[in-house]
PDB file of C-alpha atoms in Angstrom:
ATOM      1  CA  UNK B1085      30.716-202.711 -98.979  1.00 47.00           C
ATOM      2  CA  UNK B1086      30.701-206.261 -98.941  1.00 52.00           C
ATOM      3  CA  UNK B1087      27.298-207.655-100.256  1.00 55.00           C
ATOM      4  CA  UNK B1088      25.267-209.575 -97.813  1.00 56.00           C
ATOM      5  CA  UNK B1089      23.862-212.649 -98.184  1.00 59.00           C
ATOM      6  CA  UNK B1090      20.184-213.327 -99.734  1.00 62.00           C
ATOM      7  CA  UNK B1091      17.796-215.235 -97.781  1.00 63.00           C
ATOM      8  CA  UNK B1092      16.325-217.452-101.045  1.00 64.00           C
ATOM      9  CA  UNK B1093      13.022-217.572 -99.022  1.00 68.00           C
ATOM     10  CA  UNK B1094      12.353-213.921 -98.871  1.00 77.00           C
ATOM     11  CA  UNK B1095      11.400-212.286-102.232  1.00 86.00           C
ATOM     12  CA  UNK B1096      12.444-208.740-102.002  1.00 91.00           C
ATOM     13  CA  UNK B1097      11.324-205.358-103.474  1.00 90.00           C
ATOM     14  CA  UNK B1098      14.757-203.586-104.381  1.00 94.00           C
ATOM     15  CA  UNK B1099      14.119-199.929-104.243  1.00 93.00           C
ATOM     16  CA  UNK B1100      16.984-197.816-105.858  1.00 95.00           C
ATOM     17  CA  UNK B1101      17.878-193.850-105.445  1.00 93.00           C
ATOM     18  CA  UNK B1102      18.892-192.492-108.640  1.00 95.00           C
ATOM     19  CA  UNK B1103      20.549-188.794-107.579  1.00 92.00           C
ATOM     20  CA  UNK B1104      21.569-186.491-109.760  1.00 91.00           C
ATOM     21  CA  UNK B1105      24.778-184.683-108.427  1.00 91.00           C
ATOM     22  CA  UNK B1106      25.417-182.645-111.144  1.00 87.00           C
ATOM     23  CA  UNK B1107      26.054-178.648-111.066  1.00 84.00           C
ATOM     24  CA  UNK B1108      22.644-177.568-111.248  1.00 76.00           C
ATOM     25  CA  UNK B1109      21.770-179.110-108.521  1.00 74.00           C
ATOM     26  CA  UNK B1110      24.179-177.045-106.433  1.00 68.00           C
ATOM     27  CA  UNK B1111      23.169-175.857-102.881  1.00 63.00           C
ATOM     28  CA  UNK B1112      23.894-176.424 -99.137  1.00 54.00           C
ATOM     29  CA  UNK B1113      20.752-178.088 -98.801  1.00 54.00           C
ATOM     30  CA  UNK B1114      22.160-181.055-100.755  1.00 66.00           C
ATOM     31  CA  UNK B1115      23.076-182.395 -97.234  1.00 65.00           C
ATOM     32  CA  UNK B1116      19.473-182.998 -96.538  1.00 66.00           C
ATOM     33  CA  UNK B1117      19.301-185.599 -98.686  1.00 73.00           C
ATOM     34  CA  UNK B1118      22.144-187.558 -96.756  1.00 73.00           C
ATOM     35  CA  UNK B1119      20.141-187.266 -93.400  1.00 72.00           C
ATOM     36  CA  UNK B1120      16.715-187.455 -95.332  1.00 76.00           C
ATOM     37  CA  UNK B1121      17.971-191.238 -96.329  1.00 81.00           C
ATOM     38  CA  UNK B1122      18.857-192.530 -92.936  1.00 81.00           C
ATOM     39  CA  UNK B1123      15.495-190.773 -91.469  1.00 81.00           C
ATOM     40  CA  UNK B1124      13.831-193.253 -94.264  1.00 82.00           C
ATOM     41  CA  UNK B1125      15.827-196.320 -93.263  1.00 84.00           C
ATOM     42  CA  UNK B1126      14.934-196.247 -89.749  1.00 85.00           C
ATOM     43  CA  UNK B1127      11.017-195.425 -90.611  1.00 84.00           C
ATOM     44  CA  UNK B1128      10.827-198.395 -92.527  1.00 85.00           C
ATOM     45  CA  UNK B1129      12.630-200.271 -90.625  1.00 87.00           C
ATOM     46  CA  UNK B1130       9.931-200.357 -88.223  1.00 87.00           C
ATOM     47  CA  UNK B1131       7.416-200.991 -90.666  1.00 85.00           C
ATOM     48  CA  UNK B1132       6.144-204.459 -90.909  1.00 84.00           C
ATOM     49  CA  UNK B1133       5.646-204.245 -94.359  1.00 80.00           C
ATOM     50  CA  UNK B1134       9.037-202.781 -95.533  1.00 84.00           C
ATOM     51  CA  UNK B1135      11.025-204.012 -92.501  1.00 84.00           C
ATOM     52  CA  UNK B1136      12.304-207.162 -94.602  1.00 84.00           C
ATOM     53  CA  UNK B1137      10.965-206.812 -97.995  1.00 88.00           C
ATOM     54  CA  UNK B1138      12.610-203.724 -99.183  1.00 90.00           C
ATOM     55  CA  UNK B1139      16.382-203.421-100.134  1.00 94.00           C
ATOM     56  CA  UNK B1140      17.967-200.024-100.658  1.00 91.00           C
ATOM     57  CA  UNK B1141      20.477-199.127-102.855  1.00 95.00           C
ATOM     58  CA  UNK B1142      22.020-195.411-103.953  1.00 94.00           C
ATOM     59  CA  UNK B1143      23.491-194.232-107.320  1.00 96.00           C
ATOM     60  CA  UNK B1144      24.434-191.009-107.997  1.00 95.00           C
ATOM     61  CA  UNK B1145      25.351-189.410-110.897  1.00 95.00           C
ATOM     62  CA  UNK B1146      26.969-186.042-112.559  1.00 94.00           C
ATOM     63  CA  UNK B1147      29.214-186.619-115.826  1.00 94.00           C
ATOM     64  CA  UNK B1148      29.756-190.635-114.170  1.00 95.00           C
ATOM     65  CA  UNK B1149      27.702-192.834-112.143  1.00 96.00           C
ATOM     66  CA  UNK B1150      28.528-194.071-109.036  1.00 95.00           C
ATOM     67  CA  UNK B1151      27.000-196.771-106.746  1.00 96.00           C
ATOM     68  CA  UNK B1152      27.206-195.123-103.485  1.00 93.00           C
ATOM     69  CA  UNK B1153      25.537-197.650-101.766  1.00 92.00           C
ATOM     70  CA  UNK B1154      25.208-201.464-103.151  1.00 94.00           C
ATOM     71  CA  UNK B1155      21.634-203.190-102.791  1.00 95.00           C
ATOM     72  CA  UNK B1156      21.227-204.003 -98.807  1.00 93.00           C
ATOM     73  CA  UNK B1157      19.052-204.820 -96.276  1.00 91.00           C
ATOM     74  CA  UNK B1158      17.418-201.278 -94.290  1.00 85.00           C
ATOM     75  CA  UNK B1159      19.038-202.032 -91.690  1.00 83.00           C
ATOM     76  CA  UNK B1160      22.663-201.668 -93.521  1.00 86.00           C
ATOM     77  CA  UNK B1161      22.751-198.358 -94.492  1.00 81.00           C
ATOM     78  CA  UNK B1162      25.420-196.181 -92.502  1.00 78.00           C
ATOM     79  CA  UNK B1163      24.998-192.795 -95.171  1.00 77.00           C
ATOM     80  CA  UNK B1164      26.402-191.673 -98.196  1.00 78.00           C
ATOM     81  CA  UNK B1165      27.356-188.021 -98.134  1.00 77.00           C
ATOM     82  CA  UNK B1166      26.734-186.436-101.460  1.00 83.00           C
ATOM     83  CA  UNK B1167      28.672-184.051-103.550  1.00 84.00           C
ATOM     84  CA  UNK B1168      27.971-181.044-106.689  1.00 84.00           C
ATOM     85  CA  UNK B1169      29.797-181.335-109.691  1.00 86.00           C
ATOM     86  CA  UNK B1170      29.796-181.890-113.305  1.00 89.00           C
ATOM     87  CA  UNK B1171      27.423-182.308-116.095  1.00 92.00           C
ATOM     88  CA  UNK B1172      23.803-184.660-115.895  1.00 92.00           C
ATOM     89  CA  UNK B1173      24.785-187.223-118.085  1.00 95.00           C
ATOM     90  CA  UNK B1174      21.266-189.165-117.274  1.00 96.00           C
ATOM     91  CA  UNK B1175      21.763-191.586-120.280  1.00 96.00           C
ATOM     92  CA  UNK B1176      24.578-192.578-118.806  1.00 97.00           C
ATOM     93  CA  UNK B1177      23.126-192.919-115.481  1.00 97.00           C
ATOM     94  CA  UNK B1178      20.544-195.181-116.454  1.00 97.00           C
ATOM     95  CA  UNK B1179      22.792-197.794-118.308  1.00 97.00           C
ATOM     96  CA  UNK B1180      24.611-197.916-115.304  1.00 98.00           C
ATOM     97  CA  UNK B1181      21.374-198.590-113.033  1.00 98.00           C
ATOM     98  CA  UNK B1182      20.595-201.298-115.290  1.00 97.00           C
ATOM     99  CA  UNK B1183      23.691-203.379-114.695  1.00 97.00           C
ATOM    100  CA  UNK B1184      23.279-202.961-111.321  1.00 97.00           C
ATOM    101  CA  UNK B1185      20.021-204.062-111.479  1.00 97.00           C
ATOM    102  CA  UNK B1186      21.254-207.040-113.734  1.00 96.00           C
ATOM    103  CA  UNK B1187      23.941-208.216-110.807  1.00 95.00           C
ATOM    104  CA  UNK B1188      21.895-207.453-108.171  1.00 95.00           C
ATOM    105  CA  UNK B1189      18.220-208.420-108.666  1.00 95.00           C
ATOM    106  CA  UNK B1190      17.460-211.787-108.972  1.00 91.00           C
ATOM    107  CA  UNK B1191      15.647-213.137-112.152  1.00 86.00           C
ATOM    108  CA  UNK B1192      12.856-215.553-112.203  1.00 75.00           C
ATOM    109  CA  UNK B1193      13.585-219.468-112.627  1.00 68.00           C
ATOM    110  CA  UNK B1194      11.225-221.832-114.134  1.00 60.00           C
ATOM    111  CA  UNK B1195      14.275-224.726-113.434  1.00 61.00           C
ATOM    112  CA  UNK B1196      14.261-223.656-110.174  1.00 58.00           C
ATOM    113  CA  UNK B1197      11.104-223.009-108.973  1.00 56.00           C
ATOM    114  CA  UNK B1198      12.060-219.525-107.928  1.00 67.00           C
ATOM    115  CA  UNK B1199      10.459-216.437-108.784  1.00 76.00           C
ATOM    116  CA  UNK B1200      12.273-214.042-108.197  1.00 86.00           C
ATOM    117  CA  UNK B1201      12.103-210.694-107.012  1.00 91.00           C
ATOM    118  CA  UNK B1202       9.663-208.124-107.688  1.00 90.00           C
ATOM    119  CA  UNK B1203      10.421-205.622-110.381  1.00 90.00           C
ATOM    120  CA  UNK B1204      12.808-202.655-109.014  1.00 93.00           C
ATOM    121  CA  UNK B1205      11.000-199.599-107.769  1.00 92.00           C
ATOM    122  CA  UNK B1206      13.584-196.652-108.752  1.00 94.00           C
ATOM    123  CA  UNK B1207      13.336-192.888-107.470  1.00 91.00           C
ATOM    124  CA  UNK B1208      14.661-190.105-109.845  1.00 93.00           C
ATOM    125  CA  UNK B1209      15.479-187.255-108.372  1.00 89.00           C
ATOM    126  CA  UNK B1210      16.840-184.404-110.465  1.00 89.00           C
ATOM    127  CA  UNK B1211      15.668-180.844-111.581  1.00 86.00           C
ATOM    128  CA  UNK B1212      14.984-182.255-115.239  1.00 87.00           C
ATOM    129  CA  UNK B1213      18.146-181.177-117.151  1.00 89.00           C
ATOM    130  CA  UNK B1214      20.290-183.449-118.760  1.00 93.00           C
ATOM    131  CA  UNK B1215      23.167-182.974-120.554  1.00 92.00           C
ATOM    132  CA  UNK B1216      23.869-185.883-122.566  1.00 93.00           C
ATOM    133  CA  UNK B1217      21.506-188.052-124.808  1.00 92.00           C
ATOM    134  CA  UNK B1218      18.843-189.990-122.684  1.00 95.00           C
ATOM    135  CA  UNK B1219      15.732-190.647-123.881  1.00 94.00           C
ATOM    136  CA  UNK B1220      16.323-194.254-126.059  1.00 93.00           C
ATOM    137  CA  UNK B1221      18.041-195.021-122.872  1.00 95.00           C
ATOM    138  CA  UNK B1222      14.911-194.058-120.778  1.00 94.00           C
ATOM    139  CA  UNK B1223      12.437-195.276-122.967  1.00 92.00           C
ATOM    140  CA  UNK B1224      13.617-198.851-122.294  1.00 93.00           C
ATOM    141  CA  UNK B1225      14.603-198.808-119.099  1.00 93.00           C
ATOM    142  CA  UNK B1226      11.707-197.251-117.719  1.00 89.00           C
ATOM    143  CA  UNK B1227       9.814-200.181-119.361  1.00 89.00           C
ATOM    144  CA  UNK B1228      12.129-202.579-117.123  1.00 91.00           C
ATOM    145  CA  UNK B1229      11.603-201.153-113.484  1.00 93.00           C
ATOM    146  CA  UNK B1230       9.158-199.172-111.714  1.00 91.00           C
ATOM    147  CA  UNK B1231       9.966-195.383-111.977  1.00 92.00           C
ATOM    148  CA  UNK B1232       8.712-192.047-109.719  1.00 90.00           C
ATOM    149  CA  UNK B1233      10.569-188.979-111.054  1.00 90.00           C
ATOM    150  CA  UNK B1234      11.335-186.177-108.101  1.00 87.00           C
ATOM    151  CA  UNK B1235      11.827-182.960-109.980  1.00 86.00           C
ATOM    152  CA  UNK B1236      13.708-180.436-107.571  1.00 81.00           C
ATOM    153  CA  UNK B1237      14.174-177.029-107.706  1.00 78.00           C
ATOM    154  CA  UNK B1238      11.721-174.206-108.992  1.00 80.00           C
ATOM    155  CA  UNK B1239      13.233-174.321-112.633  1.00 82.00           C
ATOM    156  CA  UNK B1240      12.782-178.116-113.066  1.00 87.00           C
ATOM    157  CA  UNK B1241      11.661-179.484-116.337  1.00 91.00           C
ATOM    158  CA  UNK B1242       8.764-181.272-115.582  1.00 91.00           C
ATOM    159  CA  UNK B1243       8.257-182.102-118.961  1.00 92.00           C
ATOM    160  CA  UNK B1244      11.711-183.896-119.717  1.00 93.00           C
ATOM    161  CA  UNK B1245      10.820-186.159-116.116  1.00 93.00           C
ATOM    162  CA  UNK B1246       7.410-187.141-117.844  1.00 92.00           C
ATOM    163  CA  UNK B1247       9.461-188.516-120.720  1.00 91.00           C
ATOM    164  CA  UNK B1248      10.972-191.049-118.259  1.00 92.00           C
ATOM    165  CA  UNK B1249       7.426-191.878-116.249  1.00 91.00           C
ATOM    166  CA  UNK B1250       4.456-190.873-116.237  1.00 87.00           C
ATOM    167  CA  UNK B1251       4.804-190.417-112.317  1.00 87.00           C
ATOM    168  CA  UNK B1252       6.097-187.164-111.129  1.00 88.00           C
ATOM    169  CA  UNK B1253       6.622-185.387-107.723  1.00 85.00           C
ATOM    170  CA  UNK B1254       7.574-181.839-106.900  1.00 83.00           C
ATOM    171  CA  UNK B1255      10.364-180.665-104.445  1.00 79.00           C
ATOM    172  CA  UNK B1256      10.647-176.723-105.153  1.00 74.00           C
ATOM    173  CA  UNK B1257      13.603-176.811-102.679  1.00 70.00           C
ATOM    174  CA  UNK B1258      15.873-178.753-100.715  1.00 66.00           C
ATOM    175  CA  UNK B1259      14.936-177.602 -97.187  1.00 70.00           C
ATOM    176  CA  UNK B1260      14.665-179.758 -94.326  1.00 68.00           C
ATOM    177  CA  UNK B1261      11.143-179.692 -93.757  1.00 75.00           C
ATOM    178  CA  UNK B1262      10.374-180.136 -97.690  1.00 74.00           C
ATOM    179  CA  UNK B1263      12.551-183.207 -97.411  1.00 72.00           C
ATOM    180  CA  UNK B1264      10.981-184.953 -94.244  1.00 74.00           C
ATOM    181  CA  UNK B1265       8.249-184.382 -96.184  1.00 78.00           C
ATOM    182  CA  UNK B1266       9.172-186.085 -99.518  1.00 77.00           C
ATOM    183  CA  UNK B1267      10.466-188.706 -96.943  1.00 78.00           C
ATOM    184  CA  UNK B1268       7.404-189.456 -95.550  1.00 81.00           C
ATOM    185  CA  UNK B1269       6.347-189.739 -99.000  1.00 81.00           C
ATOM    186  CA  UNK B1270       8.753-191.865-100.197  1.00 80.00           C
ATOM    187  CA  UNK B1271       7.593-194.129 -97.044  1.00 82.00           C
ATOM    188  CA  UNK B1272       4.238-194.220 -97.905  1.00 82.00           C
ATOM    189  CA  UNK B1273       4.661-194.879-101.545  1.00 80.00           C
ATOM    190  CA  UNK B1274       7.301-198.312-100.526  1.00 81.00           C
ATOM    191  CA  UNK B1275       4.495-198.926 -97.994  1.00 81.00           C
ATOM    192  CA  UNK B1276       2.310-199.365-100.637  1.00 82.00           C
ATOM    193  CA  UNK B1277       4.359-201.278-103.063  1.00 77.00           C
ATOM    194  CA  UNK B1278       5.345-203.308-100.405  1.00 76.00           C
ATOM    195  CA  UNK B1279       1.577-204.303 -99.563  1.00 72.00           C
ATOM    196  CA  UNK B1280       0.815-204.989-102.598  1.00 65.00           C
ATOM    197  CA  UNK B1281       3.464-207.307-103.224  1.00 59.00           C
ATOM    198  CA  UNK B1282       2.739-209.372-100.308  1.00 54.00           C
ATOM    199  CA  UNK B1283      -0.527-209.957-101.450  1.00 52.00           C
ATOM    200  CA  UNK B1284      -0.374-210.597-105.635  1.00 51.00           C
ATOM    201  CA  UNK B1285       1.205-213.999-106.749  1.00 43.00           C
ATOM    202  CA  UNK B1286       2.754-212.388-109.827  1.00 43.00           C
ATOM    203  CA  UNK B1287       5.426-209.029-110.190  1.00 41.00           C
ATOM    204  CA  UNK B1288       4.462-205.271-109.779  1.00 41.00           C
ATOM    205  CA  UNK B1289       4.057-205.043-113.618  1.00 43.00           C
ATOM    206  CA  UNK B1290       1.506-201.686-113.229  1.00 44.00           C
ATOM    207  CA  UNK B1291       2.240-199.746-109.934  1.00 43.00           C
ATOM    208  CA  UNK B1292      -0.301-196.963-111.021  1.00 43.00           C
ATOM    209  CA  UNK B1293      -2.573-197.793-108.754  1.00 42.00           C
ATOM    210  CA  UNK B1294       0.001-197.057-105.615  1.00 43.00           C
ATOM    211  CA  UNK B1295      -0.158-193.253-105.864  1.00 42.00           C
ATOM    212  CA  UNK B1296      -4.004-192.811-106.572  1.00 39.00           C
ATOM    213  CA  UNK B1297      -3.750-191.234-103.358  1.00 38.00           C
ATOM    214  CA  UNK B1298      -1.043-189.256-103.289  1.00 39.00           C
ATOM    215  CA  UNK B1299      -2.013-185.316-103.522  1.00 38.00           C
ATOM    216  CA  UNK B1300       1.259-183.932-104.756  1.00 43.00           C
ATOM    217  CA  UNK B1301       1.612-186.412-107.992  1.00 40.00           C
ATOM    218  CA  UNK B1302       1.058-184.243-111.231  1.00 37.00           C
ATOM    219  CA  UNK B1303      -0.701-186.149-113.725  1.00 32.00           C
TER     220      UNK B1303
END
């Protein structure tokens, strides 16, 4: 995918799907997720507030990472099937985030007068279980970007996902009502970020305060 231009005037919120792919996460309903993405694209493309703020990207990872989908506008996003295999090497996963982060966020620039945009807001979804060694990696990155952890699956490790944020959802399957669900969740929660971007001068250092109101968060 060719990247597309940048508008300098509009500060964006880049939003990026981290998917683990590995074995464990094996199941038809993997397919939802596919259709479950483009669902979201089109909901916030209608959305004032997300409409031209929010930029979506998708990495997904088993024993390699792979940017399945560079950072775009919404209304770029044409699907990226998903397949099962290999180990969870999440370490790994999240180095690889970061560059693309690093290449495709832009920075803040006193020389320039620019600031920027805001700080990434990154989903994790995985059942918990990585294979390879994470948490130094997570424990930095996680202080870099904005991070809700999806655990999926009745045996996730919920506490492994609180290692990486504090912010954790449930998803005990893979069905496509439970997704549309954690869709319209998802939509709510960029909603949110989106809103509040718009109206603080500075980045979205804490985002805390974005899911006091959403029911399924464990604390």
């Amino acid at each position: 995918m060719i990247r597309p231009e940048i508008d300098p005037n509009i500060r964006r919120l880049p939003v990026y799907m981290l998917v683990d792919c590995s074995s464990s996460m094996n199941g038809d309903a993997i397919e939802a997720v596919d259709q479950g993405f483009k669902n979201l694209t089109v909901k916030l493309r209608t959305n004032p507030y997300t409409s031209d703020i929010v930029w979506f990207s998708i990495i997904s990872f088993d024993s390699i990472p792979r940017q399945m989908i560079p950072l775009c506008p919404l209304g770029e996003y044409r699907g990226a099937p998903f397949k099962i295999g290999g180990s969870s090497n999440l370490g790994r996963a999240l180095i690889f985030l970061r560059e693309c982060v690093d290449q495709e966020v832009r920075k803040q620039s006193a020389e320039r007068g620019e600031k920027g945009d805001w700080r990434p807001l990154v989903f994790l979804m995985s059942d918990g279980r990585p294979t390879d060694n994470w948490e130094a990696v997570a424990a930095a990155v996680s202080k870099e970007m904005n991070f809700v952890a999806c655990g999926v699956g009745i045996d996730v490790n919920i506490d492994m996902l609180k290692k990486v944020t504090r912010t954790v959802v449930l998803m005990k399957d893979l069905t496509q009502e439970t997704f549309n669900q954690f869709i319209d969740f998802l939509g709510a929660t960029m909603t949110t970020a989106s809103h509040r971007s718009d109206s603080q001068s500075d980045g979205l250092s804490n985002m805390d305060s974005c899911y006091s109101n959403i029911k399924i968060i464990l604390s």
